[in-house]
Amino acid sequence: MLLPLGIMSSCSDDDDLPDVDITVQLDKVVDQGDRVYVVQGQPLVVTGVSAKGLGGKEALVTGVSYLWDRIEVFYTRVDPFAFSISTSAMPAGNHLLTLNMTLAQVGKPLAYSIMDIPVTVVADAADLPEGSEPGHVSLESRLTPGRK
């Protein structure tokens, strides 16, 4: 399971940030622990983004901006925050999918979170890691503010 890099910030006390698990659902990819792989010509599909509050406090994602190689390509405020990007014209090699999210949790100030997901586009299915098949992948990241 890939553990994408996730960070969080707010205009409030850093110890009062939302305490959440973020789940990103992807389709047509292969998860190899440190990155996901997609075959050139197949779309990279995000089927959903969600937040689960920790400590008994409900949480949710209120909007997601998607960036491909640091360039914003899509924004949505509509749950489940689905997104698809064509890889037909993408060069094979390493890329970066970034999700910039706004998070809300009961009793906490709104926060802004960034999640980076390394992506490798391969020219052909034969170039995927051995024994792997593209399919549905669930990526999770725990975002917990610092405790004193």
mmCIF file of C-alpha atoms in Angstrom:
data_model
loop_
_atom_site.group_PDB
_atom_site.id
_atom_site.type_symbol
_atom_site.label_atom_id
_atom_site.label_comp_id
_atom_site.label_asym_id
_atom_site.label_seq_id
_atom_site.Cartn_x
_atom_site.Cartn_y
_atom_site.Cartn_z
ATOM 1 C CA MET A 1 0.000 0.000 0.000
ATOM 2 C CA LEU A 2 1.335 3.391 -1.018
ATOM 3 C CA LEU A 3 1.589 5.931 1.782
ATOM 4 C CA PRO A 4 1.432 9.223 -0.075
ATOM 5 C CA LEU A 5 3.083 12.264 1.392
ATOM 6 C CA GLY A 6 0.478 14.391 3.134
ATOM 7 C CA ILE A 7 0.802 17.704 4.972
ATOM 8 C CA MET A 8 -1.731 20.004 6.564
ATOM 9 C CA SER A 9 -1.944 23.659 7.573
ATOM 10 C CA SER A 10 -4.448 26.155 8.931
ATOM 11 C CA CYS A 11 -4.661 29.783 10.026
ATOM 12 C CA SER A 12 -5.216 28.518 13.568
ATOM 13 C CA ASP A 13 -3.191 26.749 16.269
ATOM 14 C CA ASP A 14 -1.281 23.853 14.688
ATOM 15 C CA ASP A 15 -2.331 21.573 17.556
ATOM 16 C CA ASP A 16 -5.988 22.225 16.719
ATOM 17 C CA LEU A 17 -5.880 20.953 13.124
ATOM 18 C CA PRO A 18 -8.254 18.219 11.927
ATOM 19 C CA ASP A 19 -7.213 14.708 12.955
ATOM 20 C CA VAL A 20 -8.202 12.544 9.966
ATOM 21 C CA ASP A 21 -7.542 9.582 7.733
ATOM 22 C CA ILE A 22 -7.654 10.521 4.033
ATOM 23 C CA THR A 23 -8.570 7.843 1.469
ATOM 24 C CA VAL A 24 -7.994 8.283 -2.264
ATOM 25 C CA GLN A 25 -9.586 5.664 -4.547
ATOM 26 C CA LEU A 26 -7.839 5.146 -7.906
ATOM 27 C CA ASP A 27 -8.717 2.913 -10.849
ATOM 28 C CA LYS A 28 -6.744 1.512 -13.806
ATOM 29 C CA VAL A 29 -3.448 1.704 -11.877
ATOM 30 C CA VAL A 30 -0.946 -0.612 -10.201
ATOM 31 C CA ASP A 31 0.214 0.158 -6.642
ATOM 32 C CA GLN A 32 3.831 -0.801 -5.950
ATOM 33 C CA GLY A 33 4.294 0.699 -2.492
ATOM 34 C CA ASP A 34 6.209 3.857 -3.341
ATOM 35 C CA ARG A 35 4.294 4.860 -6.482
ATOM 36 C CA VAL A 36 1.428 3.948 -8.783
ATOM 37 C CA TYR A 37 1.836 2.851 -12.390
ATOM 38 C CA VAL A 38 -0.486 3.533 -15.305
ATOM 39 C CA VAL A 39 -0.224 2.328 -18.918
ATOM 40 C CA GLN A 40 0.159 5.102 -21.480
ATOM 41 C CA GLY A 41 -3.121 5.526 -23.342
ATOM 42 C CA GLN A 42 -5.201 4.468 -20.329
ATOM 43 C CA PRO A 43 -6.681 7.208 -18.158
ATOM 44 C CA LEU A 44 -5.577 7.623 -14.571
ATOM 45 C CA VAL A 45 -8.896 7.708 -12.701
ATOM 46 C CA VAL A 46 -9.603 9.020 -9.207
ATOM 47 C CA THR A 47 -12.999 7.582 -8.270
ATOM 48 C CA GLY A 48 -13.215 9.258 -4.878
ATOM 49 C CA VAL A 49 -11.542 11.190 -2.066
ATOM 50 C CA SER A 50 -12.812 11.000 1.508
ATOM 51 C CA ALA A 51 -11.868 11.885 5.083
ATOM 52 C CA LYS A 52 -12.658 9.931 8.222
ATOM 53 C CA GLY A 53 -12.424 11.876 11.460
ATOM 54 C CA LEU A 54 -10.432 10.409 14.323
ATOM 55 C CA GLY A 55 -11.234 10.841 17.998
ATOM 56 C CA GLY A 56 -14.981 10.432 17.436
ATOM 57 C CA LYS A 57 -15.324 13.683 15.461
ATOM 58 C CA GLU A 58 -16.856 13.570 11.976
ATOM 59 C CA ALA A 59 -14.777 15.009 9.106
ATOM 60 C CA LEU A 60 -15.131 15.626 5.405
ATOM 61 C CA VAL A 61 -13.353 16.901 2.328
ATOM 62 C CA THR A 62 -14.975 20.083 0.979
ATOM 63 C CA GLY A 63 -12.990 20.551 -2.257
ATOM 64 C CA VAL A 64 -10.074 19.117 -4.212
ATOM 65 C CA SER A 65 -7.680 20.724 -6.723
ATOM 66 C CA TYR A 66 -5.759 18.265 -8.878
ATOM 67 C CA LEU A 67 -2.292 19.111 -10.162
ATOM 68 C CA TRP A 68 -0.303 17.083 -12.691
ATOM 69 C CA ASP A 69 3.435 17.756 -12.559
ATOM 70 C CA ARG A 70 2.730 20.898 -10.479
ATOM 71 C CA ILE A 71 0.205 22.350 -12.976
ATOM 72 C CA GLU A 72 -3.426 22.639 -11.856
ATOM 73 C CA VAL A 73 -5.644 20.674 -14.222
ATOM 74 C CA PHE A 74 -8.977 20.309 -12.378
ATOM 75 C CA TYR A 75 -10.927 21.527 -9.350
ATOM 76 C CA THR A 76 -14.123 20.110 -7.875
ATOM 77 C CA ARG A 77 -16.307 20.702 -4.836
ATOM 78 C CA VAL A 78 -18.652 17.840 -5.758
ATOM 79 C CA ASP A 79 -18.447 14.674 -3.641
ATOM 80 C CA PRO A 80 -16.936 12.084 -4.425
ATOM 81 C CA PHE A 81 -14.355 14.470 -6.003
ATOM 82 C CA ALA A 82 -13.840 12.188 -9.021
ATOM 83 C CA PHE A 83 -11.260 13.034 -11.678
ATOM 84 C CA SER A 84 -9.755 11.428 -14.764
ATOM 85 C CA ILE A 85 -6.681 12.422 -16.762
ATOM 86 C CA SER A 86 -5.733 11.030 -20.141
ATOM 87 C CA THR A 87 -2.217 9.634 -20.437
ATOM 88 C CA SER A 88 -2.312 9.291 -24.238
ATOM 89 C CA ALA A 89 -0.096 12.331 -24.824
ATOM 90 C CA MET A 90 1.956 11.919 -21.630
ATOM 91 C CA PRO A 91 5.562 10.895 -22.041
ATOM 92 C CA ALA A 92 6.491 7.625 -20.390
ATOM 93 C CA GLY A 93 8.345 8.188 -17.136
ATOM 94 C CA ASN A 94 7.867 9.653 -13.672
ATOM 95 C CA HIS A 95 5.161 12.211 -12.927
ATOM 96 C CA LEU A 96 3.445 13.656 -9.867
ATOM 97 C CA LEU A 97 -0.274 13.785 -9.073
ATOM 98 C CA THR A 98 -0.978 16.294 -6.293
ATOM 99 C CA LEU A 99 -4.276 16.700 -4.467
ATOM 100 C CA ASN A 100 -4.821 20.007 -2.676
ATOM 101 C CA MET A 101 -7.777 19.507 -0.329
ATOM 102 C CA THR A 102 -9.813 21.579 2.062
ATOM 103 C CA LEU A 103 -10.736 19.584 5.198
ATOM 104 C CA ALA A 104 -13.408 20.187 7.806
ATOM 105 C CA GLN A 105 -13.836 18.394 11.130
ATOM 106 C CA VAL A 106 -16.324 19.006 13.927
ATOM 107 C CA GLY A 107 -14.851 21.379 16.515
ATOM 108 C CA LYS A 108 -11.749 22.176 14.428
ATOM 109 C CA PRO A 109 -10.886 25.070 12.095
ATOM 110 C CA LEU A 110 -10.909 24.468 8.343
ATOM 111 C CA ALA A 111 -7.559 23.183 7.129
ATOM 112 C CA TYR A 112 -5.736 22.829 3.853
ATOM 113 C CA SER A 113 -3.998 19.542 3.029
ATOM 114 C CA ILE A 114 -1.633 18.569 0.213
ATOM 115 C CA MET A 115 -1.105 14.954 -0.860
ATOM 116 C CA ASP A 116 1.538 13.962 -3.426
ATOM 117 C CA ILE A 117 1.176 10.668 -5.291
ATOM 118 C CA PRO A 118 4.171 9.633 -7.446
ATOM 119 C CA VAL A 119 3.010 8.155 -10.781
ATOM 120 C CA THR A 120 4.984 6.280 -13.413
ATOM 121 C CA VAL A 121 3.504 6.185 -16.913
ATOM 122 C CA VAL A 122 4.729 3.105 -18.806
ATOM 123 C CA ALA A 123 4.638 2.779 -22.590
ATOM 124 C CA ASP A 124 3.110 -0.706 -22.580
ATOM 125 C CA ALA A 125 1.448 -3.130 -20.139
ATOM 126 C CA ALA A 126 4.545 -5.339 -20.500
ATOM 127 C CA ASP A 127 6.488 -2.547 -18.732
ATOM 128 C CA LEU A 128 4.388 -2.808 -15.561
ATOM 129 C CA PRO A 129 6.021 -4.402 -12.503
ATOM 130 C CA GLU A 130 6.132 -8.163 -12.941
ATOM 131 C CA GLY A 131 2.909 -9.998 -12.129
ATOM 132 C CA SER A 132 0.798 -6.864 -11.744
ATOM 133 C CA GLU A 133 -2.523 -5.975 -13.345
ATOM 134 C CA PRO A 134 -4.081 -2.497 -13.418
ATOM 135 C CA GLY A 135 -7.140 -2.228 -11.213
ATOM 136 C CA HIS A 136 -8.695 -0.496 -8.234
ATOM 137 C CA VAL A 137 -6.348 0.863 -5.564
ATOM 138 C CA SER A 138 -7.118 2.496 -2.222
ATOM 139 C CA LEU A 139 -4.432 4.861 -0.877
ATOM 140 C CA GLU A 140 -4.608 5.999 2.742
ATOM 141 C CA SER A 141 -2.794 8.683 4.681
ATOM 142 C CA ARG A 142 -3.206 9.676 8.338
ATOM 143 C CA LEU A 143 -2.997 13.401 8.992
ATOM 144 C CA THR A 144 -2.549 14.055 12.694
ATOM 145 C CA PRO A 145 -1.504 17.417 14.123
ATOM 146 C CA GLY A 146 1.527 17.582 16.432
ATOM 147 C CA ARG A 147 0.855 16.922 20.100
ATOM 148 C CA LYS A 148 2.668 18.635 22.974
#
